[in-house]
Amino acid sequence: MNRRDFIKSACALSALPTIGFSSEIKPMDSSTFPTSIMNASLSAQSGELNILFGQLPSDIYGHIFMCEGIPLEVDQLTPNGRGALTRIDFPAGNNSSVSFTRKMINTPSAIMQQHVTGLFDKFSLLGGTVYFSMNLGFMNYCNTAPNYMGNNRFALSYEGGVPFEFDATTLELVTPIGELSEWRTSLPPFADVLAPNKWLFPQIRTTGHPYFDLNTQECFTINYGGNTGDTGTRNGFIQLIRWDEVGPFESWQVKLRNGDNAYISATSHSLSVTRQYILIFETAARVENSRILGIRSVTAQKHRTPVWIIRKADLMAGQADVLADYLELDFDTSDIMCNYNDDGNVVTLYGQYLGAMDKSEPQFDWEQLYFGGRVDDSIAGYPAAPMDVGGLVRARIQVNTLSATEIKPDFAVIRDEHLCWDMNDPAYRGHFQFPDTFEHIYWSAIGYRPEHLVKRVAKAYEDYPQRYYTNDSLPQEAIPSALIHMDCHSMTISDSYQFPEDCVMRTPQFMSAIGSSRQDEGYVLTFVVRKHPTQAETNGKELWIFDAQNLSQGPVCILGSQGLSFATTNHALWVPSIGPRPVTAYKSNLSQHFLDKMPCHSSEVQEILTTYILPKFT
């Protein structure tokens, strides 16, 4: 597919100055990028939000949960930083003010990191991506996405550790999902042999988006590993997990029709579920094996999305394996969803088109920038800029009796050089539960900043397939964040809003209006960090609310508070109401895992377990 084959949509842009081109890059001190996105409070916060602009709609209501990552040191990839969870409460009828509650996501490993001081117990940052302790194991910040499970049960997910349930009213973690013994270590065999049995926090890889089916009250997720990228793949595995939210896991090793184990060489941010099928995706975020040794070379993501399609009817109790059909879609993506309806055995998928960008690459302190200069330590760890404009895609898969094939004539791509830079999170009605048929999806495009384009990443992607821009033709001025409304029927961008240049917008979230039923009937809330706050006396950490049917008019209301501080936001969730988690709901026996291994550890580690961790998870 060449450049002229891509669909160009007619987009309604906000009234901003035309984006131009220049031969010089702004130095860091004159950049419009809000460096405060690198910092946030590590303490609990609560209070009321003030209206900074506009008026709060009278038919807005419910609760939004938002996860974030806070870098603890220079070079830490910011979305993977220390986790915090914020709840925004909108009272029905707008009879009182909007309030917020924010707490740190205190997983056992995060609590341990906060207190431990022993030389071989302390956690060290490896390659900017993950914390590791020789005596204790791997960090799990559990800060990717909040999920609704039904019956006032909520979960937090994370690609590098087990998910946890939390209480929506207190924001406190309650239990990991599954016993640790039900999860397989993701280390390859040679590393697993060397791993001490006393590790409290084993490395476990899973998807960032487990699927909680509110109709069947079951959860589907995966556990994968055994290989390191494309090395040692004969030991690689994907374990499909089905959980009834009450008892032990059911699990099956995913096998190809030729008998080989399925494996994932990069990551699996997304998992999709329809009435009949489960789809496991390999997504575009690859952490190089050499990164833990401090080597910063970049292996470009592949222009493809591998997918394994599993039939729910093949999940037989008592069997160890399940067969999957494998195919590769001709685009790379991270967040991908599907219609729950699969009539005619056809699965319809929607996702970002990432193209030449690398979500796993931080900017490292003092490394060379492509257009000259070096990365300032104030932003070291923030993700590198994209090397090309991205977009949005639709793909369809025909599932046959013994195979699956892509319906290539139905493939569609939207790319817009003014809007689609650094495509990120989607928002839609019923977030994380898929509708029968998608009609409207809202997307965040974080934008493009030439002062964030690092030389080593640009070099790695210079020959990436289907480039819209070459490295030499890339814009040399900033392209701001944008909120995009995708019409799923026409596969066009039907509406959009482009933010002022000093804003970074992430994490859009759809909110249904009172009494509404349509997928575009409500509001889209976005989390925005500004260099120049909407009101001078505030901190620039703001919530912008848009009419979902009229993005281009701009926000109808902007909220903020000097007391609310957040860093790089990840995914969010909206629900109409919350209540305490049922006291009789599932709890794993995590405390026994710690008690069994406690005698192998130092007196300091034992004291931290006894004082801070066991009382929370007993």
Coordinates of C-alpha atoms in Angstrom, one line a residue:
M1 CA 0.0 0.0 0.0
N2 CA 1.5 3.4 -1.0
R3 CA 0.9 6.8 0.3
R4 CA -1.8 7.7 -2.2
D5 CA -3.8 4.7 -1.2
F6 CA -4.4 6.0 2.4
I7 CA -7.7 7.5 3.2
K8 CA -7.5 11.2 3.9
S9 CA -10.4 12.5 6.0
A10 CA -12.0 15.9 6.0
C11 CA -11.5 17.1 9.5
A12 CA -12.9 20.1 11.4
L13 CA -9.9 21.8 13.0
S14 CA -10.1 24.2 15.8
A15 CA -9.2 27.8 15.2
L16 CA -5.5 27.6 15.8
P17 CA -2.6 29.2 13.9
T18 CA -1.4 27.2 10.9
I19 CA 1.3 24.8 11.7
G20 CA 4.4 25.9 9.9
F21 CA 7.9 24.7 9.3
S22 CA 11.2 26.2 10.3
S23 CA 14.9 25.4 10.0
E24 CA 15.6 25.8 13.7
I25 CA 14.4 23.9 16.7
K26 CA 13.4 25.7 19.8
P27 CA 15.8 25.2 22.7
M28 CA 14.4 23.5 25.8
D29 CA 14.0 26.7 27.7
S30 CA 11.7 28.1 25.0
S31 CA 9.8 24.9 24.3
T32 CA 6.1 24.9 24.8
F33 CA 6.2 21.4 26.3
P34 CA 4.9 21.3 29.9
T35 CA 7.7 19.8 31.9
S36 CA 5.5 19.5 35.0
I37 CA 4.1 16.3 33.4
M38 CA 7.3 14.7 34.8
N39 CA 6.3 15.4 38.4
A40 CA 3.4 14.7 40.7
S41 CA 2.8 14.2 44.4
L42 CA 3.6 10.9 45.9
S43 CA 1.1 11.5 48.7
A44 CA -2.6 11.0 48.9
Q45 CA -4.7 14.0 47.9
S46 CA -8.4 14.9 48.0
G47 CA -10.5 18.0 47.5
E48 CA -12.8 19.9 45.2
L49 CA -12.2 20.9 41.6
N50 CA -12.8 24.4 40.5
I51 CA -14.4 25.6 37.2
L52 CA -11.6 27.3 35.3
F53 CA -13.6 27.9 32.1
G54 CA -17.1 27.3 30.9
Q55 CA -20.0 25.6 32.7
L56 CA -20.4 22.1 34.0
P57 CA -23.2 20.3 32.1
S58 CA -26.2 19.5 34.1
D59 CA -26.6 16.0 32.7
I60 CA -23.0 14.8 33.5
Y61 CA -22.7 12.3 36.3
G62 CA -20.8 9.3 37.6
H63 CA -17.2 8.5 38.5
I64 CA -14.0 8.5 36.5
F65 CA -10.9 6.4 37.6
M66 CA -7.5 7.3 36.1
C67 CA -4.1 5.7 36.3
E68 CA -0.8 7.5 36.0
G69 CA 2.9 6.9 36.1
I70 CA 5.3 9.1 38.0
P71 CA 9.0 8.8 37.2
L72 CA 11.1 8.3 40.4
E73 CA 14.4 9.2 38.7
V74 CA 15.9 10.5 35.5
D75 CA 15.5 8.2 32.5
Q76 CA 12.5 6.2 33.8
L77 CA 10.0 5.7 31.1
T78 CA 7.2 7.9 32.4
P79 CA 4.1 5.8 31.7
N80 CA 5.8 3.0 33.5
G81 CA 6.5 5.1 36.6
R82 CA 5.2 4.8 40.2
G83 CA 1.5 4.3 40.0
A84 CA -1.2 6.5 41.4
L85 CA -5.0 6.1 41.0
T86 CA -7.4 9.1 40.9
R87 CA -11.2 9.1 41.2
I88 CA -13.2 12.1 40.0
D89 CA -16.8 12.2 41.4
F90 CA -19.5 14.0 39.4
P91 CA -22.8 14.3 41.4
A92 CA -26.0 13.7 39.5
G93 CA -27.9 16.8 38.7
N94 CA -24.9 19.0 39.3
N95 CA -26.2 19.9 42.8
S96 CA -22.8 20.1 44.4
S97 CA -19.2 20.5 43.3
V98 CA -17.0 18.0 41.6
S99 CA -14.5 16.3 44.0
F100 CA -11.4 14.2 43.6
T101 CA -9.6 11.5 45.6
R102 CA -6.1 10.4 44.7
K103 CA -4.0 7.6 46.2
M104 CA -0.8 5.8 45.4
I105 CA -1.2 2.3 44.0
N106 CA 0.5 0.5 46.9
T107 CA 1.3 -2.9 45.5
P108 CA 3.5 -5.1 47.7
S109 CA 6.6 -4.5 45.6
A110 CA 5.9 -0.7 45.5
I111 CA 5.6 -0.7 49.3
M112 CA 8.8 -2.6 49.6
Q113 CA 10.6 -0.2 47.3
Q114 CA 9.6 2.7 49.4
H115 CA 11.1 1.3 52.6
V116 CA 14.0 -1.1 51.8
T117 CA 17.6 0.0 52.0
G118 CA 19.7 -3.1 51.9
L119 CA 22.3 -3.2 49.1
F120 CA 21.1 -6.4 47.5
D121 CA 17.4 -5.7 48.4
K122 CA 17.1 -2.3 46.8
F123 CA 15.4 -2.0 43.5
S124 CA 17.5 -0.7 40.5
L125 CA 16.1 0.7 37.3
L126 CA 17.1 -1.4 34.3
G127 CA 17.2 0.4 30.9
G128 CA 14.7 3.0 32.0
T129 CA 11.8 0.5 31.9
V130 CA 11.6 -1.8 34.9
Y131 CA 12.9 -2.0 38.5
F132 CA 14.7 -5.1 39.7
S133 CA 16.0 -6.3 43.0
M134 CA 18.5 -9.2 43.2
N135 CA 17.0 -10.6 46.3
L136 CA 13.3 -9.7 45.8
G137 CA 12.5 -9.8 42.1
F138 CA 10.6 -7.4 39.8
M139 CA 8.5 -4.4 40.3
N140 CA 4.7 -4.4 39.6
Y141 CA 3.3 -0.8 39.7
C142 CA -0.1 -2.0 38.4
N143 CA -0.8 1.4 36.8
T144 CA -2.0 0.6 33.2
A145 CA -5.8 0.5 33.3
P146 CA -8.7 0.4 35.7
N147 CA -11.4 -2.2 34.8
Y148 CA -15.0 -2.8 36.0
M149 CA -15.8 -6.4 36.8
G150 CA -19.4 -5.9 37.8
N151 CA -21.0 -6.0 41.3
N152 CA -18.9 -3.2 42.6
R153 CA -15.6 -5.0 41.9
F154 CA -12.8 -3.2 40.1
A155 CA -9.4 -4.2 38.9
L156 CA -6.1 -2.6 37.9
S157 CA -4.0 -4.2 35.2
Y158 CA -0.3 -4.0 34.2
E159 CA 1.7 -5.7 31.5
G160 CA 4.6 -6.6 33.9
G161 CA 2.8 -8.1 36.8
V162 CA -0.4 -9.7 38.1
P163 CA -3.6 -7.6 38.2
F164 CA -5.1 -6.5 41.5
E165 CA -8.6 -5.8 42.6
F166 CA -9.3 -2.5 44.5
D167 CA -12.1 -1.0 46.4
A168 CA -13.7 1.8 44.5
T169 CA -14.7 3.8 47.6
T170 CA -11.3 3.7 49.3
L171 CA -9.0 3.3 46.3
E172 CA -7.1 0.7 48.3
L173 CA -5.8 -2.6 46.8
V174 CA -7.6 -5.6 48.2
T175 CA -6.1 -8.7 46.5
P176 CA -4.1 -9.9 43.5
I177 CA -6.2 -11.8 40.9
G178 CA -5.1 -15.4 41.2
E179 CA -2.7 -17.1 43.4
L180 CA 0.9 -16.5 42.4
S181 CA 1.3 -20.2 41.9
E182 CA -1.4 -20.0 39.2
W183 CA 0.8 -17.7 37.2
R184 CA 3.9 -19.0 35.3
T185 CA 7.2 -17.1 35.5
S186 CA 7.8 -15.2 32.2
L187 CA 11.6 -15.6 32.4
P188 CA 13.3 -17.8 29.9
P189 CA 14.5 -21.2 31.3
F190 CA 18.2 -20.2 31.6
A191 CA 17.2 -17.1 33.7
D192 CA 14.6 -19.0 35.7
V193 CA 17.2 -21.5 36.8
L194 CA 19.3 -18.7 38.1
A195 CA 16.4 -16.9 39.8
P196 CA 16.5 -17.5 43.6
N197 CA 13.5 -19.4 45.0
K198 CA 13.2 -16.7 47.7
W199 CA 12.0 -14.0 45.3
L200 CA 8.9 -12.3 46.7
F201 CA 8.0 -10.7 43.4
P202 CA 8.5 -13.0 40.3
Q203 CA 8.4 -11.7 36.8
I204 CA 5.0 -12.3 35.3
R205 CA 4.0 -10.9 31.9
T206 CA 0.3 -10.5 30.9
T207 CA -1.9 -8.2 28.9
G208 CA -2.6 -4.5 29.8
H209 CA -6.2 -5.1 29.0
P210 CA -7.8 -8.3 30.4
Y211 CA -11.4 -8.6 29.3
F212 CA -14.1 -8.7 32.0
D213 CA -17.3 -9.9 30.3
L214 CA -20.3 -8.4 32.2
N215 CA -22.7 -10.7 30.5
T216 CA -21.0 -14.0 31.3
Q217 CA -19.3 -12.8 34.5
E218 CA -16.0 -14.2 33.4
C219 CA -12.5 -12.8 32.8
F220 CA -10.2 -13.7 29.9
T221 CA -6.5 -12.8 30.1
I222 CA -3.1 -14.3 29.3
N223 CA 0.2 -15.2 30.8
Y224 CA 3.2 -15.4 28.5
G225 CA 7.0 -15.5 28.3
G226 CA 9.7 -18.1 28.1
N227 CA 11.6 -16.4 25.3
T228 CA 13.6 -13.2 25.0
G229 CA 12.3 -11.4 21.9
D230 CA 13.0 -13.7 18.9
T231 CA 15.6 -15.7 20.9
G232 CA 14.8 -19.0 22.6
T233 CA 11.3 -19.1 21.0
R234 CA 11.0 -22.9 21.4
N235 CA 10.6 -22.2 25.1
G236 CA 8.1 -19.4 24.5
F237 CA 4.5 -19.8 25.6
I238 CA 1.1 -18.1 25.8
Q239 CA -1.2 -19.4 28.5
L240 CA -4.8 -18.4 28.0
I241 CA -6.6 -17.9 31.3
R242 CA -10.4 -18.0 31.9
W243 CA -11.5 -17.0 35.4
D244 CA -15.0 -17.1 36.9
E245 CA -14.1 -14.3 39.3
V246 CA -14.7 -16.7 42.2
G247 CA -12.4 -19.6 42.2
P248 CA -9.1 -20.9 40.7
F249 CA -8.1 -20.2 37.1
E250 CA -8.8 -22.4 34.2
S251 CA -5.8 -22.2 31.7
W252 CA -4.7 -23.6 28.4
Q253 CA -1.4 -23.4 26.5
V254 CA -2.0 -21.9 23.1
K255 CA -0.8 -24.1 20.3
L256 CA -0.6 -23.6 16.6
R257 CA -2.2 -26.2 14.2
N258 CA 1.3 -27.6 13.4
G259 CA 1.8 -28.4 17.1
D260 CA 4.2 -25.5 17.9
N261 CA 3.8 -23.3 21.0
A262 CA 2.5 -19.8 20.3
Y263 CA 4.8 -17.1 21.6
I264 CA 5.0 -13.3 21.8
S265 CA 8.3 -11.7 20.9
A266 CA 7.3 -8.1 21.9
T267 CA 4.3 -7.3 24.2
S268 CA 0.6 -7.9 24.3
H269 CA -1.0 -4.7 25.4
S270 CA -4.5 -5.7 24.1
L271 CA -6.8 -8.7 24.1
S272 CA -10.2 -8.8 22.4
V273 CA -13.2 -11.0 23.0
T274 CA -16.4 -11.6 20.9
R275 CA -19.3 -13.9 21.4
Q276 CA -17.5 -16.8 19.9
Y277 CA -13.8 -15.9 19.9
I278 CA -10.8 -14.7 21.9
L279 CA -8.1 -12.7 20.0
I280 CA -4.6 -12.4 21.4
F281 CA -2.4 -9.7 19.8
E282 CA 1.3 -9.0 19.8
T283 CA 1.5 -5.2 20.0
A284 CA 4.1 -2.7 19.1
A285 CA 6.3 -2.1 22.2
R286 CA 9.6 -4.0 22.2
V287 CA 12.2 -3.7 25.0
E288 CA 15.5 -4.8 23.6
N289 CA 17.2 -7.7 25.5
S290 CA 20.4 -5.6 25.7
R291 CA 18.7 -2.7 27.4
I292 CA 19.1 -4.2 30.9
L293 CA 22.8 -4.1 30.3
G294 CA 22.6 -0.4 29.6
I295 CA 22.9 -0.7 25.8
R296 CA 20.6 1.8 24.2
S297 CA 20.5 0.4 20.6
V298 CA 17.0 0.3 19.1
T299 CA 15.4 -2.5 17.2
A300 CA 12.5 -1.1 15.1
Q301 CA 9.0 -2.4 15.7
K302 CA 7.8 -4.6 12.9
H303 CA 5.1 -3.3 10.6
R304 CA 2.6 -6.0 11.5
T305 CA 0.2 -7.1 14.2
P306 CA 0.3 -10.9 14.9
V307 CA -3.0 -12.3 16.1
W308 CA -4.0 -15.6 17.5
I309 CA -7.7 -16.5 17.1
I310 CA -9.2 -19.0 19.6
R311 CA -12.7 -20.4 19.6
K312 CA -14.4 -20.4 22.9
A313 CA -16.0 -23.7 22.0
D314 CA -12.5 -25.3 22.0
L315 CA -11.8 -24.4 25.7
M316 CA -12.4 -27.8 27.2
A317 CA -12.1 -28.5 30.9
G318 CA -9.3 -30.8 31.7
Q319 CA -7.3 -30.3 28.5
A320 CA -3.9 -28.7 28.7
D321 CA -3.8 -27.0 25.3
V322 CA -6.1 -25.1 22.9
L323 CA -5.6 -24.6 19.2
A324 CA -5.3 -21.2 17.7
D325 CA -5.3 -19.9 14.1
Y326 CA -2.5 -17.4 13.4
L327 CA -2.3 -14.5 11.0
E328 CA -0.5 -11.2 10.6
L329 CA -2.3 -7.9 10.0
D330 CA -0.5 -5.3 7.8
F331 CA -0.2 -2.6 10.4
D332 CA 1.3 -2.1 13.9
T333 CA -0.9 -1.1 16.8
S334 CA -1.1 -1.0 20.6
D335 CA -4.8 -0.5 21.6
I336 CA -7.1 -2.6 19.5
M337 CA -10.8 -3.4 20.1
C338 CA -13.5 -5.4 18.2
N339 CA -17.2 -5.6 17.8
Y340 CA -18.7 -8.1 20.3
N341 CA -21.0 -9.2 17.5
D342 CA -19.3 -11.7 15.2
D343 CA -22.2 -12.7 13.0
G344 CA -21.1 -14.7 9.9
N345 CA -18.0 -15.6 11.9
V346 CA -16.5 -12.2 11.0
V347 CA -14.5 -10.3 13.6
T348 CA -14.3 -6.5 13.0
L349 CA -11.3 -4.7 14.6
Y350 CA -10.5 -1.1 15.3
G351 CA -7.1 0.3 16.4
Q352 CA -4.4 2.9 16.1
Y353 CA -2.0 2.9 13.2
L354 CA 1.3 3.6 14.9
G355 CA 3.7 3.5 12.0
A356 CA 7.2 4.7 12.7
M357 CA 7.0 5.3 16.4
D358 CA 8.2 3.5 19.4
K359 CA 6.1 3.6 22.6
S360 CA 8.8 1.7 24.5
E361 CA 11.6 4.2 24.0
P362 CA 12.3 6.9 26.6
Q363 CA 14.5 10.0 25.9
F364 CA 17.7 9.4 27.8
D365 CA 19.5 12.2 29.6
W366 CA 21.9 14.1 27.3
E367 CA 21.5 11.9 24.3
Q368 CA 21.6 13.5 20.9
L369 CA 18.5 14.9 19.3
Y370 CA 17.9 14.4 15.6
F371 CA 17.6 18.2 14.8
G372 CA 20.5 19.2 17.1
G373 CA 21.0 19.6 20.8
R374 CA 20.7 17.1 23.6
V375 CA 17.9 15.8 25.9
D376 CA 17.6 17.8 29.0
D377 CA 17.4 16.0 32.3
S378 CA 14.1 17.7 33.1
I379 CA 12.4 15.5 30.5
A380 CA 14.6 12.4 30.4
G381 CA 12.3 9.5 30.5
Y382 CA 9.4 11.0 28.6
P383 CA 8.6 8.9 25.5
A384 CA 10.5 9.8 22.3
A385 CA 8.6 11.7 19.6
P386 CA 7.1 9.7 16.7
M387 CA 9.1 9.5 13.4
D388 CA 6.0 9.7 11.3
V389 CA 2.3 10.6 11.3
G390 CA 0.1 7.8 12.6
G391 CA -3.6 7.0 12.0
L392 CA -6.6 4.8 12.6
V393 CA -7.4 1.4 11.1
R394 CA -10.2 -1.0 10.6
A395 CA -9.6 -4.7 9.8
R396 CA -11.9 -7.7 9.4
I397 CA -11.1 -11.4 9.9
Q398 CA -13.1 -14.3 8.5
V399 CA -12.9 -17.2 10.9
N400 CA -13.4 -20.5 9.1
T401 CA -13.7 -24.0 10.4
L402 CA -10.0 -24.8 10.4
S403 CA -8.4 -21.4 9.6
A404 CA -8.8 -17.7 9.7
T405 CA -8.1 -15.1 7.0
E406 CA -8.1 -11.3 6.7
I407 CA -10.8 -9.8 4.5
K408 CA -8.3 -7.5 2.8
P409 CA -10.8 -5.4 0.7
D410 CA -12.4 -4.3 4.0
F411 CA -9.1 -2.9 5.4
A412 CA -9.2 0.9 5.8
V413 CA -6.7 3.4 7.2
I414 CA -7.1 7.0 8.1
R415 CA -4.0 9.2 8.3
D416 CA -4.1 13.0 8.7
E417 CA -0.8 14.9 8.8
H418 CA -2.3 17.7 10.8
L419 CA -3.9 15.5 13.6
C420 CA -2.7 11.9 13.8
W421 CA 0.7 12.3 15.6
D422 CA 1.5 9.8 18.4
M423 CA -1.9 8.0 18.4
N424 CA -2.7 6.8 21.9
D425 CA -5.7 5.9 24.0
P426 CA -9.3 5.2 22.7
A427 CA -12.5 6.2 24.5
Y428 CA -15.9 4.8 23.8
R429 CA -19.2 4.1 25.6
G430 CA -18.8 1.1 27.8
H431 CA -15.1 1.4 28.1
F432 CA -13.3 -2.0 28.3
Q433 CA -16.6 -3.8 27.5
F434 CA -17.2 -3.9 23.7
P435 CA -20.5 -3.0 22.2
D436 CA -22.2 -5.3 19.7
T437 CA -21.2 -2.9 17.0
F438 CA -18.8 0.1 17.3
E439 CA -20.3 3.3 15.9
H440 CA -18.1 6.0 17.5
I441 CA -14.6 5.9 19.0
Y442 CA -12.8 8.9 20.3
W443 CA -9.0 8.9 20.2
S444 CA -6.2 10.9 21.7
A445 CA -3.3 12.0 19.5
I446 CA -0.6 13.3 21.9
G447 CA 1.1 15.3 19.2
Y448 CA 4.6 15.8 17.9
R449 CA 7.5 17.8 19.2
P450 CA 10.8 18.0 17.2
E451 CA 12.7 18.7 20.4
H452 CA 11.7 15.1 21.5
L453 CA 13.0 13.4 18.4
V454 CA 16.1 11.5 19.5
K455 CA 18.7 10.6 16.9
R456 CA 19.1 6.8 17.7
V457 CA 15.3 6.3 17.3
A458 CA 15.2 8.3 14.1
K459 CA 18.0 6.2 12.7
A460 CA 16.3 2.9 13.6
Y461 CA 13.1 3.9 11.8
E462 CA 14.5 5.7 8.8
D463 CA 13.6 2.8 6.4
Y464 CA 10.3 1.8 8.1
P465 CA 7.6 0.7 5.6
Q466 CA 4.9 3.1 4.4
R467 CA 6.4 6.2 5.8
Y468 CA 4.4 9.4 5.1
Y469 CA 7.3 11.6 6.0
T470 CA 11.0 10.8 5.7
N471 CA 13.4 11.8 8.5
D472 CA 14.6 14.7 6.4
S473 CA 11.1 16.0 5.7
L474 CA 9.7 15.8 9.3
P475 CA 8.1 19.0 10.7
Q476 CA 10.5 21.2 12.6
E477 CA 7.8 22.8 14.7
A478 CA 5.4 21.3 17.2
I479 CA 2.1 19.8 16.2
P480 CA -0.3 19.9 19.2
S481 CA -2.3 17.2 20.8
A482 CA -5.7 16.5 19.2
L483 CA -8.9 14.8 20.3
I484 CA -10.4 12.8 17.3
H485 CA -13.9 11.5 16.7
M486 CA -13.8 8.4 14.4
D487 CA -17.0 7.4 12.6
C488 CA -16.7 3.7 12.4
H489 CA -19.3 3.2 9.6
S490 CA -17.7 5.7 7.2
M491 CA -14.2 5.3 8.5
T492 CA -13.6 9.0 8.6
I493 CA -12.6 11.6 11.2
S494 CA -16.0 13.3 11.6
D495 CA -14.9 15.8 14.1
S496 CA -11.8 16.9 16.0
Y497 CA -10.3 19.5 18.3
Q498 CA -6.6 20.5 18.4
F499 CA -5.3 21.8 21.7
P500 CA -3.1 24.9 22.2
E501 CA 0.5 24.1 21.7
D502 CA 1.4 24.3 25.4
C503 CA -0.9 21.4 26.2
V504 CA -0.2 17.7 26.4
M505 CA -3.5 15.8 26.3
R506 CA -3.7 12.1 27.2
T507 CA -6.3 9.7 28.5
P508 CA -9.7 10.6 27.0
Q509 CA -12.7 9.0 28.7
F510 CA -16.3 8.9 27.4
M511 CA -19.0 9.7 29.9
S512 CA -22.7 8.9 29.1
A513 CA -25.2 11.7 29.7
I514 CA -28.1 11.1 32.0
G515 CA -30.8 9.1 30.2
S516 CA -28.7 8.7 27.0
S517 CA -28.3 5.5 24.9
R518 CA -26.4 6.4 21.8
Q519 CA -22.6 5.9 21.5
D520 CA -22.0 9.6 20.9
E521 CA -24.5 11.0 23.4
G522 CA -22.5 12.3 26.3
Y523 CA -19.1 13.9 27.0
V524 CA -15.5 13.2 26.5
L525 CA -13.2 14.1 29.5
T526 CA -9.5 14.5 28.8
F527 CA -6.6 14.9 31.2
V528 CA -4.4 17.9 30.2
V529 CA -1.1 19.2 31.4
R530 CA -0.4 22.9 30.4
K531 CA 2.8 24.9 30.5
H532 CA 0.6 28.1 30.8
P533 CA -2.4 27.2 33.0
T534 CA -5.9 28.2 32.0
Q535 CA -5.9 30.4 35.1
A536 CA -2.6 31.8 36.3
E537 CA -3.0 30.8 39.9
T538 CA -3.5 27.0 39.1
N539 CA -0.9 24.3 38.5
G540 CA -1.7 23.4 34.9
K541 CA -3.1 19.9 35.7
E542 CA -6.5 20.2 34.2
L543 CA -9.6 18.2 33.1
W544 CA -11.2 19.4 29.8
I545 CA -14.7 18.3 29.1
F546 CA -16.1 18.2 25.5
D547 CA -19.5 17.6 24.1
A548 CA -19.1 14.3 22.3
Q549 CA -21.2 15.5 19.4
N550 CA -19.3 18.7 18.9
L551 CA -15.6 18.5 19.7
S552 CA -14.6 21.3 17.3
Q553 CA -16.3 23.9 19.4
G554 CA -13.7 23.3 22.1
P555 CA -14.2 22.4 25.8
V556 CA -17.6 23.2 27.4
C557 CA -15.9 23.1 30.8
I558 CA -12.4 23.1 32.2
L559 CA -11.8 21.9 35.8
G560 CA -8.7 22.1 38.0
S561 CA -7.3 22.5 41.5
Q562 CA -4.1 23.5 43.0
G563 CA -4.4 20.4 45.1
L564 CA -4.7 17.9 42.3
S565 CA -1.4 16.9 40.8
F566 CA -0.8 14.1 38.2
A567 CA 2.0 13.1 35.9
T568 CA 1.9 11.0 32.7
T569 CA -1.6 9.6 32.6
N570 CA -2.4 6.1 31.2
H571 CA -5.9 4.7 30.8
A572 CA -9.2 5.7 32.5
L573 CA -12.6 4.2 33.2
W574 CA -16.1 5.8 33.7
V575 CA -18.9 4.1 35.7
P576 CA -22.3 5.6 36.6
S577 CA -22.1 4.6 40.3
I578 CA -19.9 2.9 42.9
G579 CA -20.2 1.1 46.2
P580 CA -18.0 -0.8 48.6
R581 CA -16.5 -4.0 47.4
P582 CA -18.6 -7.0 48.6
V583 CA -16.9 -8.4 51.8
T584 CA -17.5 -12.0 50.7
A585 CA -15.8 -11.5 47.2
Y586 CA -12.8 -13.4 46.1
K587 CA -9.4 -13.0 47.9
S588 CA -6.2 -14.8 47.1
N589 CA -3.9 -16.1 49.8
L590 CA -1.0 -13.7 49.1
S591 CA 0.0 -13.5 52.7
Q592 CA 0.9 -17.2 52.8
H593 CA 3.3 -16.7 49.8
F594 CA 5.1 -14.0 51.8
L595 CA 5.1 -15.9 55.0
D596 CA 6.6 -19.0 53.3
K597 CA 9.6 -17.0 51.9
M598 CA 10.1 -14.5 54.7
P599 CA 12.6 -16.6 56.7
C600 CA 15.0 -16.4 53.7
H601 CA 15.3 -12.6 53.9
S602 CA 17.0 -9.9 55.9
S603 CA 15.6 -8.6 59.1
E604 CA 14.8 -5.3 57.4
V605 CA 12.8 -7.1 54.7
Q606 CA 11.0 -9.2 57.3
E607 CA 10.1 -6.0 59.2
I608 CA 8.7 -4.3 56.1
L609 CA 6.6 -7.4 55.3
T610 CA 5.3 -7.6 58.9
T611 CA 4.7 -3.9 59.4
Y612 CA 3.5 -2.6 56.0
I613 CA 2.6 -5.4 53.6
L614 CA 1.0 -8.3 55.5
P615 CA -1.6 -6.2 57.4
K616 CA -2.9 -4.9 54.0
F617 CA -3.1 -8.3 52.3
T618 CA -4.0 -10.7 55.0

